[in-house]
PDB file of C-alpha atoms in Angstrom:
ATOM      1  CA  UNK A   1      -6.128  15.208  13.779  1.00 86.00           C
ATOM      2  CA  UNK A   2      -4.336  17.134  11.282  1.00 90.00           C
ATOM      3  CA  UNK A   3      -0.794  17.712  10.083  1.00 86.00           C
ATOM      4  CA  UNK A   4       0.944  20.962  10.403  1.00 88.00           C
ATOM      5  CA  UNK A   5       0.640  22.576   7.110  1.00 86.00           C
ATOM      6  CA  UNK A   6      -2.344  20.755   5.849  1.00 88.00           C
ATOM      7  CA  UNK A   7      -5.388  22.356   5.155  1.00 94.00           C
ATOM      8  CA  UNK A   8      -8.368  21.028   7.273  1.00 96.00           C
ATOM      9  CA  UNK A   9     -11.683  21.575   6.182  1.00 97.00           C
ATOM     10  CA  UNK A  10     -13.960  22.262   9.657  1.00 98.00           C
ATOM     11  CA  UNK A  11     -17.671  22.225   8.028  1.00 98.00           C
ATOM     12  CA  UNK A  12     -20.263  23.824  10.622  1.00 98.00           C
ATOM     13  CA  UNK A  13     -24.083  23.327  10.207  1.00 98.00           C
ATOM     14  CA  UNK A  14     -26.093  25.442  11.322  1.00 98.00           C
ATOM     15  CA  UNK A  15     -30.043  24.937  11.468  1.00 98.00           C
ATOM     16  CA  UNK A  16     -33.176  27.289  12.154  1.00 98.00           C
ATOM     17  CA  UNK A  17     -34.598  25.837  14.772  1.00 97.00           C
ATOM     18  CA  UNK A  18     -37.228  28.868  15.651  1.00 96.00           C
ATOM     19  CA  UNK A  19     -40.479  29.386  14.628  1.00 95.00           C
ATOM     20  CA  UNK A  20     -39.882  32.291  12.053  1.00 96.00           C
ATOM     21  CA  UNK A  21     -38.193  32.006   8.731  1.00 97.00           C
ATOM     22  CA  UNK A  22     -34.786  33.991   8.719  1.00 97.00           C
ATOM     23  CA  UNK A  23     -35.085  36.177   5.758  1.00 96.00           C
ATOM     24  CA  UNK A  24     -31.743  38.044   5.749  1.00 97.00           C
ATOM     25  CA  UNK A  25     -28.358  37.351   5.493  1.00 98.00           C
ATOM     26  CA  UNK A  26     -25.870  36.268   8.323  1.00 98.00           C
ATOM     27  CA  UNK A  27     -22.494  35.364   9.280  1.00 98.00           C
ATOM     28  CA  UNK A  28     -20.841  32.326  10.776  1.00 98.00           C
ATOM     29  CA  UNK A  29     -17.657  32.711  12.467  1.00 98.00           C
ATOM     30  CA  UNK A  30     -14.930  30.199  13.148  1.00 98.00           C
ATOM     31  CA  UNK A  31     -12.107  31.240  15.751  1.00 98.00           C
ATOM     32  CA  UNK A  32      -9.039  29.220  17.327  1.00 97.00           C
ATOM     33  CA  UNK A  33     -10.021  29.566  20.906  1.00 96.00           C
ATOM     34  CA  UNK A  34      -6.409  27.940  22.008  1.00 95.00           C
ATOM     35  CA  UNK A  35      -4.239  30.473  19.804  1.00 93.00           C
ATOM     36  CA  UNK A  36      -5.585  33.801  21.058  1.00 94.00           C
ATOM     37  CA  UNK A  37      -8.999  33.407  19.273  1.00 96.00           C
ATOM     38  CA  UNK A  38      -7.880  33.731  15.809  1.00 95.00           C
ATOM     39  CA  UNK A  39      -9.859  34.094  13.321  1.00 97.00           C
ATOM     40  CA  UNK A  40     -10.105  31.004  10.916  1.00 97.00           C
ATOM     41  CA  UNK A  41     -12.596  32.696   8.779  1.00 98.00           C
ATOM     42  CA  UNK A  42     -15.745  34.390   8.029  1.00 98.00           C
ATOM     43  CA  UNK A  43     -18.932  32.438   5.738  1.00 98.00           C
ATOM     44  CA  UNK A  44     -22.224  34.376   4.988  1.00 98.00           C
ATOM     45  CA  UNK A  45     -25.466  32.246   4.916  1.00 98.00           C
ATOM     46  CA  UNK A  46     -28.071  33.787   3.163  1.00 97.00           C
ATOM     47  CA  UNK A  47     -31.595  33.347   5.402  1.00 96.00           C
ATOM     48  CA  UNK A  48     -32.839  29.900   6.549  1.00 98.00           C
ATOM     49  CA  UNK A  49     -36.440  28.646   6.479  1.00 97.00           C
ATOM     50  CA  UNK A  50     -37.533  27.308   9.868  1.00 97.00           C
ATOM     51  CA  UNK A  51     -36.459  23.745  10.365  1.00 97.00           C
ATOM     52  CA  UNK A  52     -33.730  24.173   7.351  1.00 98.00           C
ATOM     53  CA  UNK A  53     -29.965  23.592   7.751  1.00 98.00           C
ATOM     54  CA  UNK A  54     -27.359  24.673   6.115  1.00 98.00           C
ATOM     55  CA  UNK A  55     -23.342  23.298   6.576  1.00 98.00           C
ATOM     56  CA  UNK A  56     -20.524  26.170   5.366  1.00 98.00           C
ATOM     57  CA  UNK A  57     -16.828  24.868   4.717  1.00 98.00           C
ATOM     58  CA  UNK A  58     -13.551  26.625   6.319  1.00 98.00           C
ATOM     59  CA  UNK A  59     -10.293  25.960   5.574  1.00 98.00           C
ATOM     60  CA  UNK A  60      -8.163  26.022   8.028  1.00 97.00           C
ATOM     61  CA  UNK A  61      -4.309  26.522   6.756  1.00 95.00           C
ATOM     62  CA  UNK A  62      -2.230  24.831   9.793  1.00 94.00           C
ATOM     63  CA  UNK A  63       1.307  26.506   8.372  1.00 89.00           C
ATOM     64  CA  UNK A  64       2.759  27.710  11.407  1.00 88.00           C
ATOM     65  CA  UNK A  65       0.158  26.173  14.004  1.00 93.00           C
ATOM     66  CA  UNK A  66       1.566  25.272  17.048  1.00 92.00           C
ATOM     67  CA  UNK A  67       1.381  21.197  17.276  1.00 90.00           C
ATOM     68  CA  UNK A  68      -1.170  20.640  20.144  1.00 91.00           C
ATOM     69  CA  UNK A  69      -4.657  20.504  20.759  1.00 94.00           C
ATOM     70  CA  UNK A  70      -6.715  23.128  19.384  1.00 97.00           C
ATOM     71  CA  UNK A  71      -9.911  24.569  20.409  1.00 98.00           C
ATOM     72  CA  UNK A  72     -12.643  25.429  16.956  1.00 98.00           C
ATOM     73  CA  UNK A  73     -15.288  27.810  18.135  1.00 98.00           C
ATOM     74  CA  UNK A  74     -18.121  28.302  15.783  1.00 98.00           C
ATOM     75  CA  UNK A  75     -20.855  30.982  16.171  1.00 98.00           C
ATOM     76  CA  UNK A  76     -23.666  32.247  14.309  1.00 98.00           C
ATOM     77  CA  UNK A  77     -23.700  36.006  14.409  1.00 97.00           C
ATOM     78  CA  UNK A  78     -27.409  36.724  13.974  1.00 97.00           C
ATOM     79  CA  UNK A  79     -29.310  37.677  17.408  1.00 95.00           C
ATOM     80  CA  UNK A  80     -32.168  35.715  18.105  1.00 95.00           C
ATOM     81  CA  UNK A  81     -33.960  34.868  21.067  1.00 93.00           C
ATOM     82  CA  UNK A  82     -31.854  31.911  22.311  1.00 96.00           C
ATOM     83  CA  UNK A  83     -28.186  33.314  22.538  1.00 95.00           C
ATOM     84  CA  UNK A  84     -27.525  29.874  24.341  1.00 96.00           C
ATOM     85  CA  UNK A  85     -27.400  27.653  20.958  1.00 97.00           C
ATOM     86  CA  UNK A  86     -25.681  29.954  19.148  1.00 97.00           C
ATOM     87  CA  UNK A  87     -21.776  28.508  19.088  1.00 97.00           C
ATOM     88  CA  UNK A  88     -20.298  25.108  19.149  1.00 97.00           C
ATOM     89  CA  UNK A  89     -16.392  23.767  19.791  1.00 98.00           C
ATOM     90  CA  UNK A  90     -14.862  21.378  18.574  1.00 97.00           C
ATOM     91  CA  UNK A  91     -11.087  20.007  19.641  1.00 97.00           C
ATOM     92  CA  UNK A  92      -8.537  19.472  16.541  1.00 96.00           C
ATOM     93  CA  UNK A  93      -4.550  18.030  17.134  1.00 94.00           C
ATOM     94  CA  UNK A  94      -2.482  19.467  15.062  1.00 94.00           C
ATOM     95  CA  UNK A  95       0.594  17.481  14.592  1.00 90.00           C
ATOM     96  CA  UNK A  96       4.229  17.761  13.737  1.00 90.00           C
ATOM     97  CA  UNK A  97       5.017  17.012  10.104  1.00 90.00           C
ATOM     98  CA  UNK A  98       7.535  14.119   9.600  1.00 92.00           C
ATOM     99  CA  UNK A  99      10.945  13.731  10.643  1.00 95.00           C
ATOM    100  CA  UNK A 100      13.341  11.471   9.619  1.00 98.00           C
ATOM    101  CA  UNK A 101      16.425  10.902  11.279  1.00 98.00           C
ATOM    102  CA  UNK A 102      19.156   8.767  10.111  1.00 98.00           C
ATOM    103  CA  UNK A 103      21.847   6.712  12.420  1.00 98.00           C
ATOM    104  CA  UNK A 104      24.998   4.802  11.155  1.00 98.00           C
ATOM    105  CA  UNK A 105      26.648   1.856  12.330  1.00 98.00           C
ATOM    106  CA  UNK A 106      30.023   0.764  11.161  1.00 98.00           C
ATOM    107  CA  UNK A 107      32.990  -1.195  12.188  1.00 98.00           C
ATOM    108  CA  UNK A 108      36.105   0.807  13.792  1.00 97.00           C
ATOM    109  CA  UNK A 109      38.324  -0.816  11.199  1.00 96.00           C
ATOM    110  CA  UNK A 110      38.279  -3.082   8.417  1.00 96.00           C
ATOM    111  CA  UNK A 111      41.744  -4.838   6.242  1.00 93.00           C
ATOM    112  CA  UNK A 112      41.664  -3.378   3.065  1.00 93.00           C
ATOM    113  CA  UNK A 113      40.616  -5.769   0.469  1.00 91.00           C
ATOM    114  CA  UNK A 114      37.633  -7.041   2.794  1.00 92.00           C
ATOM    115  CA  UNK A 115      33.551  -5.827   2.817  1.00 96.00           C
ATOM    116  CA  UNK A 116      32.661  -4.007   5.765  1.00 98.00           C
ATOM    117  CA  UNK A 117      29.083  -3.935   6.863  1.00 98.00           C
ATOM    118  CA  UNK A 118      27.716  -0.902   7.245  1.00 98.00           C
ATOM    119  CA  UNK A 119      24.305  -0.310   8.805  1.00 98.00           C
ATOM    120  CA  UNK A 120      22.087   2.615   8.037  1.00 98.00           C
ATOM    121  CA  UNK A 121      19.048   3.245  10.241  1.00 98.00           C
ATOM    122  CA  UNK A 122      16.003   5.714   9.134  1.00 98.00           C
ATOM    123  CA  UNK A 123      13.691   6.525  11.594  1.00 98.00           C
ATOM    124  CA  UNK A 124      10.474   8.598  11.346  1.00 97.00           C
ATOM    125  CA  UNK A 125      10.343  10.590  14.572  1.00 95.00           C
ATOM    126  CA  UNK A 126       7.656  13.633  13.789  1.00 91.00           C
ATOM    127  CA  UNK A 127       4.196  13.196  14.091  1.00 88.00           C
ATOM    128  CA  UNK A 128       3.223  12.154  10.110  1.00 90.00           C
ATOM    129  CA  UNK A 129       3.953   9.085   8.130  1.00 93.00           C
ATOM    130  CA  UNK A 130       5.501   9.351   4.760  1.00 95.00           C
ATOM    131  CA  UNK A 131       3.654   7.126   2.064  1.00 94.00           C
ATOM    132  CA  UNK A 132       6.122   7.841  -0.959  1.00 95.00           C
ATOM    133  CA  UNK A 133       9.413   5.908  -1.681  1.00 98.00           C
ATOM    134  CA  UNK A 134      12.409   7.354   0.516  1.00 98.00           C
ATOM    135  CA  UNK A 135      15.835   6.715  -1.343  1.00 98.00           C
ATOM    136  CA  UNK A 136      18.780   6.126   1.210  1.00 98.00           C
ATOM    137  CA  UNK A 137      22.225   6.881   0.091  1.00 98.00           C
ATOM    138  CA  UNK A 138      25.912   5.836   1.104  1.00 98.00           C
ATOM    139  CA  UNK A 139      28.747   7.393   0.499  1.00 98.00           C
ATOM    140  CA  UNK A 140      32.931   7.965   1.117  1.00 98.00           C
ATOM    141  CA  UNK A 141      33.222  11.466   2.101  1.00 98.00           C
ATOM    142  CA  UNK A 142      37.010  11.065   1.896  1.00 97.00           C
ATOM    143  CA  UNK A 143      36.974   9.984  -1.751  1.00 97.00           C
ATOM    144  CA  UNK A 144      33.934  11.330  -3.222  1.00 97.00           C
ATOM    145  CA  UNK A 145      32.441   7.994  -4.036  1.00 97.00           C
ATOM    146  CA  UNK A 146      28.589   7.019  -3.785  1.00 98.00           C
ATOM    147  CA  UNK A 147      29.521   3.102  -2.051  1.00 98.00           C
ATOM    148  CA  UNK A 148      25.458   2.311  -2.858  1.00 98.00           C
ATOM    149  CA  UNK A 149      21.846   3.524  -2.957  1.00 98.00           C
ATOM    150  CA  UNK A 150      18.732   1.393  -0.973  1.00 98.00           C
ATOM    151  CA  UNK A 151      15.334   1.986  -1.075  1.00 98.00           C
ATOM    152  CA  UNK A 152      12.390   2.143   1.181  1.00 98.00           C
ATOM    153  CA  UNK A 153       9.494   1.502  -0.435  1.00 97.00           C
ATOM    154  CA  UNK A 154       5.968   2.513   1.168  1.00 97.00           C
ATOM    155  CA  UNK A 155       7.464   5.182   2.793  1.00 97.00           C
ATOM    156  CA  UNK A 156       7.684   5.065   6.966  1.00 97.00           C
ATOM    157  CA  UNK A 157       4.691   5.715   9.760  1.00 96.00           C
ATOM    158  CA  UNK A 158       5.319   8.134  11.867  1.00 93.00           C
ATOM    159  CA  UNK A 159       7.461   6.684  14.581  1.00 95.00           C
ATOM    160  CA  UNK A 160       8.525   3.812  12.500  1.00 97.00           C
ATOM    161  CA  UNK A 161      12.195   2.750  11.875  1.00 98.00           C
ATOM    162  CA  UNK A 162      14.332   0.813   9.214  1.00 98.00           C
ATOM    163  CA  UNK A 163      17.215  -0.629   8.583  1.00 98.00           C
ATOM    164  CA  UNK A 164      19.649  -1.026   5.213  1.00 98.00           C
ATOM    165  CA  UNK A 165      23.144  -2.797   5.029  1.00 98.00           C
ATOM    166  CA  UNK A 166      25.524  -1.790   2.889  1.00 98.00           C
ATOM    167  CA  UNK A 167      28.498  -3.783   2.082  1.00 98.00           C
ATOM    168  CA  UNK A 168      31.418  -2.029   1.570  1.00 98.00           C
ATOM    169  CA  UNK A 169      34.125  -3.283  -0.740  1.00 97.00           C
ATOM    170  CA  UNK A 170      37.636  -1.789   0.368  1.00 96.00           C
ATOM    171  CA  UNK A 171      39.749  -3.446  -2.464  1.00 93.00           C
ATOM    172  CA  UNK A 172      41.575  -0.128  -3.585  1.00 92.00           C
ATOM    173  CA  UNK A 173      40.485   1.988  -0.948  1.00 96.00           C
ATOM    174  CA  UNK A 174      42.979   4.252   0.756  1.00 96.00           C
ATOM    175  CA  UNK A 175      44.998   3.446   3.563  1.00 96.00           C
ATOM    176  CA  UNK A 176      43.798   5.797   5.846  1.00 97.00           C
ATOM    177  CA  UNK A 177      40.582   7.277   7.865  1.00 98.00           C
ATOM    178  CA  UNK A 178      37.340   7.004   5.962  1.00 98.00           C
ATOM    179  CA  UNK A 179      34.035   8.856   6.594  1.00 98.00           C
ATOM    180  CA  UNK A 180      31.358   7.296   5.571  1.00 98.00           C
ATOM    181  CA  UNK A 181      28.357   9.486   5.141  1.00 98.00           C
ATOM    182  CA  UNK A 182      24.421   8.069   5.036  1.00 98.00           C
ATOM    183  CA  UNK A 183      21.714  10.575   3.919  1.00 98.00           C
ATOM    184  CA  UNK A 184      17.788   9.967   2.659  1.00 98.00           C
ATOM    185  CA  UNK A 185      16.485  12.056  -0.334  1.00 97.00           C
ATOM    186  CA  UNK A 186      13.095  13.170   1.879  1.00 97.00           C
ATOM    187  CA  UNK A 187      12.379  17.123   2.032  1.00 94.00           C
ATOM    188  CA  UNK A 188      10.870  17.402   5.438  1.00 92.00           C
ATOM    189  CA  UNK A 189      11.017  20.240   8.073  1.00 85.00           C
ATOM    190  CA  UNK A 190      14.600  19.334   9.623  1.00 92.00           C
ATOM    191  CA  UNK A 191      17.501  18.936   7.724  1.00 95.00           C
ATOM    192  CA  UNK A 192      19.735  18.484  10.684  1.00 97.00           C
ATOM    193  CA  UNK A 193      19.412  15.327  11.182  1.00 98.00           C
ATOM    194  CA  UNK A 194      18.930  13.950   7.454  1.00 98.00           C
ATOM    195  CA  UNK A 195      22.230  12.565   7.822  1.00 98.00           C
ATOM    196  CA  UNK A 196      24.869  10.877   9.794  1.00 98.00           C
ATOM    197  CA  UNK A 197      28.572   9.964   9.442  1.00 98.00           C
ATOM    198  CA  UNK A 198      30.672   7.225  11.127  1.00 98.00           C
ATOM    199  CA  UNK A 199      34.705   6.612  10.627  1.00 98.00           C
ATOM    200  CA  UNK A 200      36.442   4.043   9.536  1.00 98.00           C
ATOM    201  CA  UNK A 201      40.227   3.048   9.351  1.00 98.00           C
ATOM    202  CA  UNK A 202      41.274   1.431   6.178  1.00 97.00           C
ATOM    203  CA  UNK A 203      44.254  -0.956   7.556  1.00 95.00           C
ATOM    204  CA  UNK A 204      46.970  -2.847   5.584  1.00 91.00           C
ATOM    205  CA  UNK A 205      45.969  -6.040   4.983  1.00 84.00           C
ATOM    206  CA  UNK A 206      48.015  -8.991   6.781  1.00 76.00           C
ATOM    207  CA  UNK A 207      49.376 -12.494   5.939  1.00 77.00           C
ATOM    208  CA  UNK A 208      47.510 -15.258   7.578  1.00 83.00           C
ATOM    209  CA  UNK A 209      47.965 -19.301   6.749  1.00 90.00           C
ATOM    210  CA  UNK A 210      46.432 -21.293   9.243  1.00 93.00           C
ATOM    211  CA  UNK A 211      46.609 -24.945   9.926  1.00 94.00           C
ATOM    212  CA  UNK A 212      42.949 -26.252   9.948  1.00 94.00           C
ATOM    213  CA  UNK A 213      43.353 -30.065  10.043  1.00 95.00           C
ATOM    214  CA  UNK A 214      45.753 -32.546  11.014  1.00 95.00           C
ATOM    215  CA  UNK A 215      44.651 -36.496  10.643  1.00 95.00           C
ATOM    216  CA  UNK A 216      46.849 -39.553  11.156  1.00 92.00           C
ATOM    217  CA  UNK A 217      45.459 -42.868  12.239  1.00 93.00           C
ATOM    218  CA  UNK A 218      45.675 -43.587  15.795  1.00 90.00           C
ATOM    219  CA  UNK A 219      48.302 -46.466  15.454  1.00 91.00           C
ATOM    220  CA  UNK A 220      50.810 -47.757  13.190  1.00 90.00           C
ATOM    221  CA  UNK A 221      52.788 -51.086  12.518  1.00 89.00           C
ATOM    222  CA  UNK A 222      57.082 -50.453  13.725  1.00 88.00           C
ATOM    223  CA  UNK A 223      58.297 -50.124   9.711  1.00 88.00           C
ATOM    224  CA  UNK A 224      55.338 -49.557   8.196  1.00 92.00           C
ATOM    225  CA  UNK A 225      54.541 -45.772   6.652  1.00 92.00           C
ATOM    226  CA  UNK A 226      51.511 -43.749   8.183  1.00 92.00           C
ATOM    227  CA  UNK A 227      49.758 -41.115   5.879  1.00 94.00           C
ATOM    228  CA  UNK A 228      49.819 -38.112   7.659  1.00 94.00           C
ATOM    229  CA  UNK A 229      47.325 -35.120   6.319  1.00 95.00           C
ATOM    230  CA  UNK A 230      47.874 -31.716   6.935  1.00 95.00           C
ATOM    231  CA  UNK A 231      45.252 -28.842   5.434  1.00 96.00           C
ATOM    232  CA  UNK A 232      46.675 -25.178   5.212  1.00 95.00           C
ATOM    233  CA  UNK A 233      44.023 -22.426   4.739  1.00 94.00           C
ATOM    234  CA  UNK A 234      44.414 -18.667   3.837  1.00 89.00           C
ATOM    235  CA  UNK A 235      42.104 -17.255   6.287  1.00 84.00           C
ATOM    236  CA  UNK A 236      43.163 -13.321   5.498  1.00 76.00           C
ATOM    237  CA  UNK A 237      42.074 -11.031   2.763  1.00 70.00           C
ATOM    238  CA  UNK A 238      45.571 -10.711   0.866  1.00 71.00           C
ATOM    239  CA  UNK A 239      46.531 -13.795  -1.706  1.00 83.00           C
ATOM    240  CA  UNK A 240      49.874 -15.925  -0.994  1.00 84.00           C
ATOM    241  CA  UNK A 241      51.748 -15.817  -4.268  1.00 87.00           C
ATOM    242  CA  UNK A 242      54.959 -17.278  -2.931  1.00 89.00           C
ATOM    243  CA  UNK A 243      55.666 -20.821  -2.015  1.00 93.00           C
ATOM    244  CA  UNK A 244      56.026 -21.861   1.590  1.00 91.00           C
ATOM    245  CA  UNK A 245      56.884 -24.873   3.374  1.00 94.00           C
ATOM    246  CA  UNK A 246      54.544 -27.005   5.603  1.00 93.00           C
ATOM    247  CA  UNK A 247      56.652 -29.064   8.406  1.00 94.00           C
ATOM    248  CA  UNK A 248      56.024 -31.790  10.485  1.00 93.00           C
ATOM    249  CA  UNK A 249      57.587 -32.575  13.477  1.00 94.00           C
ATOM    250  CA  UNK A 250      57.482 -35.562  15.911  1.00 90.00           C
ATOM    251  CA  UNK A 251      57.311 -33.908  19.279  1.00 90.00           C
ATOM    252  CA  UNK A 252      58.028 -36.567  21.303  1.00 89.00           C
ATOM    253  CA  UNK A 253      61.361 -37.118  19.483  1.00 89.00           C
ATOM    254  CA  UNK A 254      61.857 -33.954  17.930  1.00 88.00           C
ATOM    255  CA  UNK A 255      62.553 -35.212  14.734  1.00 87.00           C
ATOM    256  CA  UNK A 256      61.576 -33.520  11.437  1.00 89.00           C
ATOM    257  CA  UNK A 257      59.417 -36.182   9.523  1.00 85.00           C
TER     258      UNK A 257
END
């Protein structure tokens, strides 16, 4: 196998196996027998001694090579009395460079003040794995602002997938519709997918006190006084800067305590 764009080196040997010394020069020929044989390229051996072998080197340039199976034919282009031995295929894949596509998950809505989870997926979906570092950003398209910068190190094998979570602090953000735009710093072959967006409302944040606990004892003397405990808890994203009163109310009398 070999990626598009990579240079593959076929090597063919080629040996004398007659019973006379080949005292002039030759050439080898390597076509693509799948892409309308193509020529690869030409190499000139310069005689062969009977029994002697000799191996030449082409490079094949795969820019542009359709990503399939290909079909090296390699003859030598000196006639001799066996034409029979005189080529030899081989079958090379070429495949499709890398690819990496990136996804984003985020919540419909978050209260301003709060971190929102946001989940950025990269997946390698070409043919080649990518052994370098591959930087993935996040940022507010609405405001400009780079919200953080992950990175996954080793790279990603072809057909491979990650995940990163940003979290998202929304204390200042605008009250409105954010879009929130993930992108990797890889240069592959398809920029159309290097990125991916998702929106998000920015809501007012609300006022929320909750009663959490109530505990009394489960009898008490007639005349005596019961300690009754009541816990309060801010459960929204907004502070309560102004008193408020906590009541309690016998409901089988109705009566304030």
């Amino acid at each position: 196998r070999v990626g598009q764009g990579d240079t593959a080196h076929v090597l063919v040997t080629v040996k004398n196996v007659g019973e006379v010394d080949v005292g002039t020069s030759f050439n080898v020929v390597l076509i693509d027998g799948t892409n309308g044989n193509t020529l690869v390229g030409t190499q000139t051996v310069s005689g062969l001694a009977i029994g002697a072998t000799t191996t030449v080197d082409f490079p094949w340039n795969t820019a542009g090579a359709a990503t399939n199976g290909h079909i090296l034919i390699a003859t030598q282009q000196l006639p001799d009395a066996n034409s029979a031995n005189n080529g030899l295929a081989i079958s090379v894949i070429v495949t499709p460079p890398a690819d990496l596509a990136t996804s984003v998950s985020a919540p419909a809505a978050v209260v301003q003040g709060g971190t929102a989870a946001i989940g950025v997926t990269v997946q390698n979906v070409g043919g080649q794995s990518v052994s370098n570092n591959i930087d993935v950003i996040l940022r507010d398209a609405t405001t400009g602002l780079t919200i953080g910068t992950q990175t996954i190190a080793g790279g990603l094998a072809a057909g491979g997938s990650t995940m990163r979570t940003f979290s998202w602090n929304t204390a200042g953000a605008a009250l409105s519709s954010h879009t929130l735009v993930a992108t990797h710093n890889y240069a592959d072959v398809n920029s159309a997918n290097d990125q991916a967006s998702a929106s998000v409302t920015v809501s007012p944040p609300s006022m929320d006190v909750a009663v959490t606990a109530l505990s009394a004892p489960a009898s008490v003397g007639k005349g005596t006084t019961a300690t009754i405990t009541v816990t309060v808890q801010n459960v929204a994203v907004q502070n309560v800067n102004s008193s408020f009163n906590v009541v309690l109310t016998d409901s089988t009398t109705g009566v304030t305590v």
